[in-house]
Coordinates of C-alpha atoms in Angstrom, one line a residue:
X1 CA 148.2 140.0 35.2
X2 CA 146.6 137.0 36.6
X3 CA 148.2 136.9 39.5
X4 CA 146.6 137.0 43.0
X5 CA 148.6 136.0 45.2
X6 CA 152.3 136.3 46.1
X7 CA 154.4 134.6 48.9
X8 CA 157.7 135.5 50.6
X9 CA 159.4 132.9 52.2
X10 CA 162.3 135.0 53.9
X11 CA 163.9 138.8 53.9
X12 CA 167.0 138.0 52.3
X13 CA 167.4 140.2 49.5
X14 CA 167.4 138.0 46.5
X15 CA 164.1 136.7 47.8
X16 CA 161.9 139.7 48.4
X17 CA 163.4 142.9 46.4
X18 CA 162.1 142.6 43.4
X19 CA 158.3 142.6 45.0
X20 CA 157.8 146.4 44.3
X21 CA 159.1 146.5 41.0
X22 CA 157.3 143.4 40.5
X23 CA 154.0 144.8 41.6
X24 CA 154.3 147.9 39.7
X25 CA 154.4 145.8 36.3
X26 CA 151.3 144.2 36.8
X27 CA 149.8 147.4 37.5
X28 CA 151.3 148.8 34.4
X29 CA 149.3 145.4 32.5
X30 CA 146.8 146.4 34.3
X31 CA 143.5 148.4 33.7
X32 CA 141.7 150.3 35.9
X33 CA 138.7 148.4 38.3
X34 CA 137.1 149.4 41.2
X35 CA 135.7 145.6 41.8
X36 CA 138.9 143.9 41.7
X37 CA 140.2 142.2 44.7
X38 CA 143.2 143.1 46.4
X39 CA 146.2 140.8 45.5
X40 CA 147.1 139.0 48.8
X41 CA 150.6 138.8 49.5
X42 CA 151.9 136.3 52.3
X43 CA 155.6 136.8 54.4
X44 CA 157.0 137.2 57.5
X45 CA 156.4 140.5 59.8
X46 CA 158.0 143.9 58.5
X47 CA 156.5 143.0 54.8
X48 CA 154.2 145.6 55.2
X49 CA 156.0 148.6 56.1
X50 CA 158.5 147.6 53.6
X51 CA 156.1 147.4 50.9
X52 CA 154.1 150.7 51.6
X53 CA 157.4 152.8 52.1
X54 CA 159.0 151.2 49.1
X55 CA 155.4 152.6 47.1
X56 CA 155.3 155.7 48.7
X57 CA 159.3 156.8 48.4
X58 CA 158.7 155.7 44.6
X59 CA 155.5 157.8 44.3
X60 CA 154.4 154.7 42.9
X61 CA 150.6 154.0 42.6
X62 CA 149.1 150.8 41.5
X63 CA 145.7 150.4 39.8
X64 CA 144.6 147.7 42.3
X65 CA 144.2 147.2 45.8
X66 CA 146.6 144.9 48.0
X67 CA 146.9 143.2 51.2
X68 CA 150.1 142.1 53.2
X69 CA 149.7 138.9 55.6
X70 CA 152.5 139.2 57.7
X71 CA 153.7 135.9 59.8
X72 CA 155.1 136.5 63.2
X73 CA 158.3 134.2 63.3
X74 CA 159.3 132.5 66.4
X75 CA 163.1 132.9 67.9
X76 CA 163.9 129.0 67.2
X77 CA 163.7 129.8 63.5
X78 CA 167.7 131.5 63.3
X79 CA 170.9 131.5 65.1
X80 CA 169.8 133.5 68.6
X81 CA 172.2 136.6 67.8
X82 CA 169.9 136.8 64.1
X83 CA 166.8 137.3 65.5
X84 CA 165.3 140.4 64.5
X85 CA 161.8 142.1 66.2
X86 CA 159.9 143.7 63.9
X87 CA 156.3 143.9 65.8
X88 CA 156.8 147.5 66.5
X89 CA 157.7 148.8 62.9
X90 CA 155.6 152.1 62.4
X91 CA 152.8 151.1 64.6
X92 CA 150.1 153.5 63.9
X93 CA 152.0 155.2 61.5
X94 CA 150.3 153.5 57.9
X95 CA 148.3 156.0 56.4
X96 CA 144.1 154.9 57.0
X97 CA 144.5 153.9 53.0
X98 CA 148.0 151.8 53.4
X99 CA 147.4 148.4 53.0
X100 CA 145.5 146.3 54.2
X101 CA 146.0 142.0 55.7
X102 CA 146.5 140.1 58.6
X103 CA 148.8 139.8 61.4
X104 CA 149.1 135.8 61.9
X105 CA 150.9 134.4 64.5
X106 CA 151.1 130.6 66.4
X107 CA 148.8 130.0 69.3
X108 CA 149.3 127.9 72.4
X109 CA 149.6 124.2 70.5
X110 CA 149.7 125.9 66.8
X111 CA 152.6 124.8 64.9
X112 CA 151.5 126.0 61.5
X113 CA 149.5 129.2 60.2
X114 CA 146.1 129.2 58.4
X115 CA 146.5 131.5 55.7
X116 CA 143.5 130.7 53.2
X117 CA 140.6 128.2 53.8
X118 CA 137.5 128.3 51.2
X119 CA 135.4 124.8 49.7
X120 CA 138.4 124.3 47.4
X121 CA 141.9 125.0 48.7
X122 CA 143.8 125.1 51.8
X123 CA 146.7 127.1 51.8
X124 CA 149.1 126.9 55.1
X125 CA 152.4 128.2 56.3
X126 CA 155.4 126.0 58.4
X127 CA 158.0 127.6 60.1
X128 CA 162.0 126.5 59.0
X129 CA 165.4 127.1 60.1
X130 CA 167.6 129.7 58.0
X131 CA 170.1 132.5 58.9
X132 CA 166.7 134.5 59.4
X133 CA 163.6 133.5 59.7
X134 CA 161.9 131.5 56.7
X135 CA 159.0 129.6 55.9
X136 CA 157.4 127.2 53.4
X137 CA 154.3 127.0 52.1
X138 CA 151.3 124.2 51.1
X139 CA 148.8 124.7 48.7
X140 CA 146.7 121.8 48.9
X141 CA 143.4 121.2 47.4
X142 CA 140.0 120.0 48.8
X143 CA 139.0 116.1 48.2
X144 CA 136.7 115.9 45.6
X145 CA 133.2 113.9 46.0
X146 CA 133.4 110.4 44.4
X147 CA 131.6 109.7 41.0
X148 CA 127.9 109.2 41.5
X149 CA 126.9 105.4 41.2
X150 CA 123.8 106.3 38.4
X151 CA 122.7 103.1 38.3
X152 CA 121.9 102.7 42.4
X153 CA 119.7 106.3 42.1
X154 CA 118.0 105.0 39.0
X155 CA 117.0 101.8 41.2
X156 CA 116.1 103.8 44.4
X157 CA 113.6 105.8 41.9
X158 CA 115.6 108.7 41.3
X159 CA 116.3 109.7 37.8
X160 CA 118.5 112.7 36.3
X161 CA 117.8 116.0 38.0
X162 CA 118.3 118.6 41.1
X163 CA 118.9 115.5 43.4
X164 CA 121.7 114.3 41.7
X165 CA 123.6 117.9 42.3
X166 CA 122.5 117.8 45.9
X167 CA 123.7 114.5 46.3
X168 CA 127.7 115.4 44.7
X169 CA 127.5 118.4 46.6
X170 CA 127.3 116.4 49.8
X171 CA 123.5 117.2 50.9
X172 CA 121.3 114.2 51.5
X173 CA 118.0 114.0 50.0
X174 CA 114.0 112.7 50.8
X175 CA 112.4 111.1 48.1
X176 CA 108.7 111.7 47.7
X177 CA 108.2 108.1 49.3
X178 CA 110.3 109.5 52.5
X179 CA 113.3 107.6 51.9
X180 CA 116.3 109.1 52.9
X181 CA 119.3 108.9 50.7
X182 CA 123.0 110.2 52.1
X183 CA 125.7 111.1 49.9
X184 CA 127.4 108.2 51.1
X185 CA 124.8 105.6 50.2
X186 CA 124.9 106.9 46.2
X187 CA 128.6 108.4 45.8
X188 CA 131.8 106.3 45.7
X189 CA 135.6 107.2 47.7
X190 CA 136.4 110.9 47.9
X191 CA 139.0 112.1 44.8
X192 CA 141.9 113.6 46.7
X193 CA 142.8 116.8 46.2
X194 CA 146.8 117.8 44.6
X195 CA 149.5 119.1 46.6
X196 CA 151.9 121.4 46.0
X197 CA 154.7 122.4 49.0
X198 CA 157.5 124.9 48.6
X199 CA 160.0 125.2 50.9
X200 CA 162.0 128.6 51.7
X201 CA 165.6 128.6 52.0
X202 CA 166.8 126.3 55.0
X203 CA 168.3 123.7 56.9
X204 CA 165.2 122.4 57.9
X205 CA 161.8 122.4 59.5
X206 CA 161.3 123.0 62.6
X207 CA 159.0 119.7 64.3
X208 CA 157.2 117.3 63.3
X209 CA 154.3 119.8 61.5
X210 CA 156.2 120.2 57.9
X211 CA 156.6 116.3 57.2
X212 CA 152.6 116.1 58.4
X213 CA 151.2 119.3 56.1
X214 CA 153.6 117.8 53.3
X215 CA 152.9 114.3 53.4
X216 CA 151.4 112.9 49.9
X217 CA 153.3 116.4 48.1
X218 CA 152.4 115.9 44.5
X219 CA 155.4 118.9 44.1
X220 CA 158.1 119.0 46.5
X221 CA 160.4 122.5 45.9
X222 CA 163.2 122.0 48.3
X223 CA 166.3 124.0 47.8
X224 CA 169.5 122.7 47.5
X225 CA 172.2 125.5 47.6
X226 CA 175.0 122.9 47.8
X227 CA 175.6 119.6 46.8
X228 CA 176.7 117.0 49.4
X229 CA 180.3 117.3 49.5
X230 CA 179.4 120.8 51.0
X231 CA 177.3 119.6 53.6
X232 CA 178.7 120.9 56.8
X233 CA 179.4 124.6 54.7
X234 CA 175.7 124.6 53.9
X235 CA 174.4 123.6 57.1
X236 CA 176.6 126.5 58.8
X237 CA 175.2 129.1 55.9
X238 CA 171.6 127.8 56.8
X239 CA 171.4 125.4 53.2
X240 CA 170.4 122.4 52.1
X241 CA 171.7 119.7 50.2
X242 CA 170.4 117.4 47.5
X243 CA 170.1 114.8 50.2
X244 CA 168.9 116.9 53.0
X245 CA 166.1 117.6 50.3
X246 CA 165.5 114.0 49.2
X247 CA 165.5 113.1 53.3
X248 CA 162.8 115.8 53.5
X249 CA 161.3 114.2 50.6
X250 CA 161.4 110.5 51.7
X251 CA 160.3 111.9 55.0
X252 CA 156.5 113.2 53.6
X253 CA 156.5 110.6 50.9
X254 CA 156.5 113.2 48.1
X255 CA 155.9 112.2 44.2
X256 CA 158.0 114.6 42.5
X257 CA 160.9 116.9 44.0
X258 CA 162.5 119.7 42.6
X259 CA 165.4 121.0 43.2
X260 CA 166.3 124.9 43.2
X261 CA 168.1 127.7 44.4
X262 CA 171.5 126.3 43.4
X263 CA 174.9 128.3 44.1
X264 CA 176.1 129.7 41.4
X265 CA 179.3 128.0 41.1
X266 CA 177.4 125.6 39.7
X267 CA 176.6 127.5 36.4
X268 CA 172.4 126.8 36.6
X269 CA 172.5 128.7 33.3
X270 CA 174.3 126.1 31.0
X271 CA 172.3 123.4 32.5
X272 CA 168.9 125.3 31.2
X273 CA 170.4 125.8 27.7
X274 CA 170.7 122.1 27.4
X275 CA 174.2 121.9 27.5
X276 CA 174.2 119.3 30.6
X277 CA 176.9 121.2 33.1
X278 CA 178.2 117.9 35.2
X279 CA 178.1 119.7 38.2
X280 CA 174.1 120.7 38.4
X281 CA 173.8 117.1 36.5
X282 CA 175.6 115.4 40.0
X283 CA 173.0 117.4 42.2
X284 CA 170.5 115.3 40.3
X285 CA 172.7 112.0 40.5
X286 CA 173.1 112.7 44.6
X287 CA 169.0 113.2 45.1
X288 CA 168.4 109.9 43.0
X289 CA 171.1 108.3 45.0
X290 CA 169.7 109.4 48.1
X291 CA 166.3 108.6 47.2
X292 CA 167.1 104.8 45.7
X293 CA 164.1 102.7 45.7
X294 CA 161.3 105.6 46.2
X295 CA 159.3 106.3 43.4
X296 CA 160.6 110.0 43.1
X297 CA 160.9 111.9 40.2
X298 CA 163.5 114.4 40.5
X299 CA 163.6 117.6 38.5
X300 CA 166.9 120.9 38.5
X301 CA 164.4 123.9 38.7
X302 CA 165.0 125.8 35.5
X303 CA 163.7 129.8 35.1
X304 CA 160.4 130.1 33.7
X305 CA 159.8 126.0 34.2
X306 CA 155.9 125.0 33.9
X307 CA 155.2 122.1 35.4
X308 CA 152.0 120.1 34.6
X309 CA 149.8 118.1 37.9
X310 CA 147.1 116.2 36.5
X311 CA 143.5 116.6 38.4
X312 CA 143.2 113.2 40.0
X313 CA 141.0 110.8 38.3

């Protein structure tokens, strides 16, 4: 129930159809409230209208509002014969009450999409190479002002008290005396924000924008469908590999990937009860390999996995 918002990195089924029934269970947790905000829901164009009709055929009605941010993909993103345009799905058609969002699409120069921007976080949207049309995502937060240096204030005059929140919140203050104090002058190297990226299903990103917006990653979710014997097969089906992950990961000098999305020949489920299947362990074994002498942690994605990123000190 505390979820607000949702992203869809691509239209194949296992990724997206389960978004209605998924939607209509946190209603169901859900309790009526006319000041909630809408749940914001990110993926490629055509979300919408499946969304709303899914709803609608279902009779379904959800106890808080939503909007769909559809990204326009670009035909570079899939084999030419794959490319699908969706831009004139029911145009005019939603009902005035149908959801709401955003159409985003790249401008002349763009090579990534804005999605969210507030004082804290940063969320943004890459462009990769699949079957059909995918995309990643990066969450990144804000840097943090640096610890205030006490001490210097207290010798400029300036004891505990309104200036000091000024001051951390990056206003400059005049003392009594008319001396000017900047942030800069008290307050000591920015904190940097954490990172998380999470790529869709591919083969790759498309430039030189997804190393750039991933660069630092403190969380790296690539997938790896295959593992490296199967290169050429997964390249053809529009996969990765666990070193096609760990180049990507070398690439934007990531501190921890993980690994997901694995075939199922390779039994995922014994390997999350602890029974160590040797094939998902040699998807590990090839990353590392791959990834010998980076400081890399490397992780197999497991259902339900929580993983812990420390606020930087």
């Amino acid at each position: 129930g505390r979820i607000t918002k949702i992203f869809i990195t691509h239209f194949h089924g296992d990724h997206f159809f389960g978004l209605p029934g998924l939607l209509c269970t946190l209603s169901l947790q859900s309790s009526p409230d006319p000041n909630r905000p809408p749940v914001d829901i990110y993926g490629p164009l055509g979300l919408r209208s499946f969304l709303w009709r899914s709803l609608e055929l279902s009779h379904s009605q959800l106890l808080f509002p939503y909007a769909v941010h559809e990204l326009v993909p670009t035909h570079d993103q899939c084999p030419a014969g794959e490319f699908r345009d969706f831009s004139h799905w029911d145009r005019g058609e939603l009902p005035p009450q149908g959801p709401g969002g955003r159409v985003l699409q790249l401008g002349p120069g763009e090579s990534s999409y804005l999605l969210e921007e507030d004082e804290q976080l940063v969320l943004r949207a890459f462009r990769l190479f699949h079957r059909i049309p995918s995309f990643g995502f990066v969450l990144e937060e804000k840097p943090r002002p640096g610890r205030l240096n006490v001490q210097k204030l207290k010798d400029l005059g300036v004891g505990p008290g309104p200036l000091y929140g000024k001051l951390k919140s990056g206003a400059a203050v005049v003392l009594e005396n008319g001396v000017r104090i900047s942030p800069s002058d008290v307050l000591g190297d920015p904190i940097p924000g954490r990172k998380v990226c999470v790529l869709g299903d591919c083969s790759g990103a498309l430039g030189d924008e997804a190393p750039r917006l991933c660069c630092g990653a403190d969380l790296l979710v690539h997938e790896a469908t295959l593992d490296d014997t199967q290169r050429d097969r997964a390249r053809e089906r529009g996969h990765s590999t666990p070193s096609t992950a760990s180049d990507f990961a070398r690439l934007c000098r990531a501190k921890r990937l993980v690994l997901t999305h694995f075939s199922q020949r390779y039994k995922a489920g014994a390997a999350q009860a602890g029974q160590g299947d040797v094939e998902v362990a040699e998807m590990r074994r090839q990353a590392e390999s791959a990834l010998e002498g980076q400081a890399v942690a490397v992780t197999l994605a497991e259902d339900f996995m929580t993983i812990d990123i420390p606020v930087k000190k």
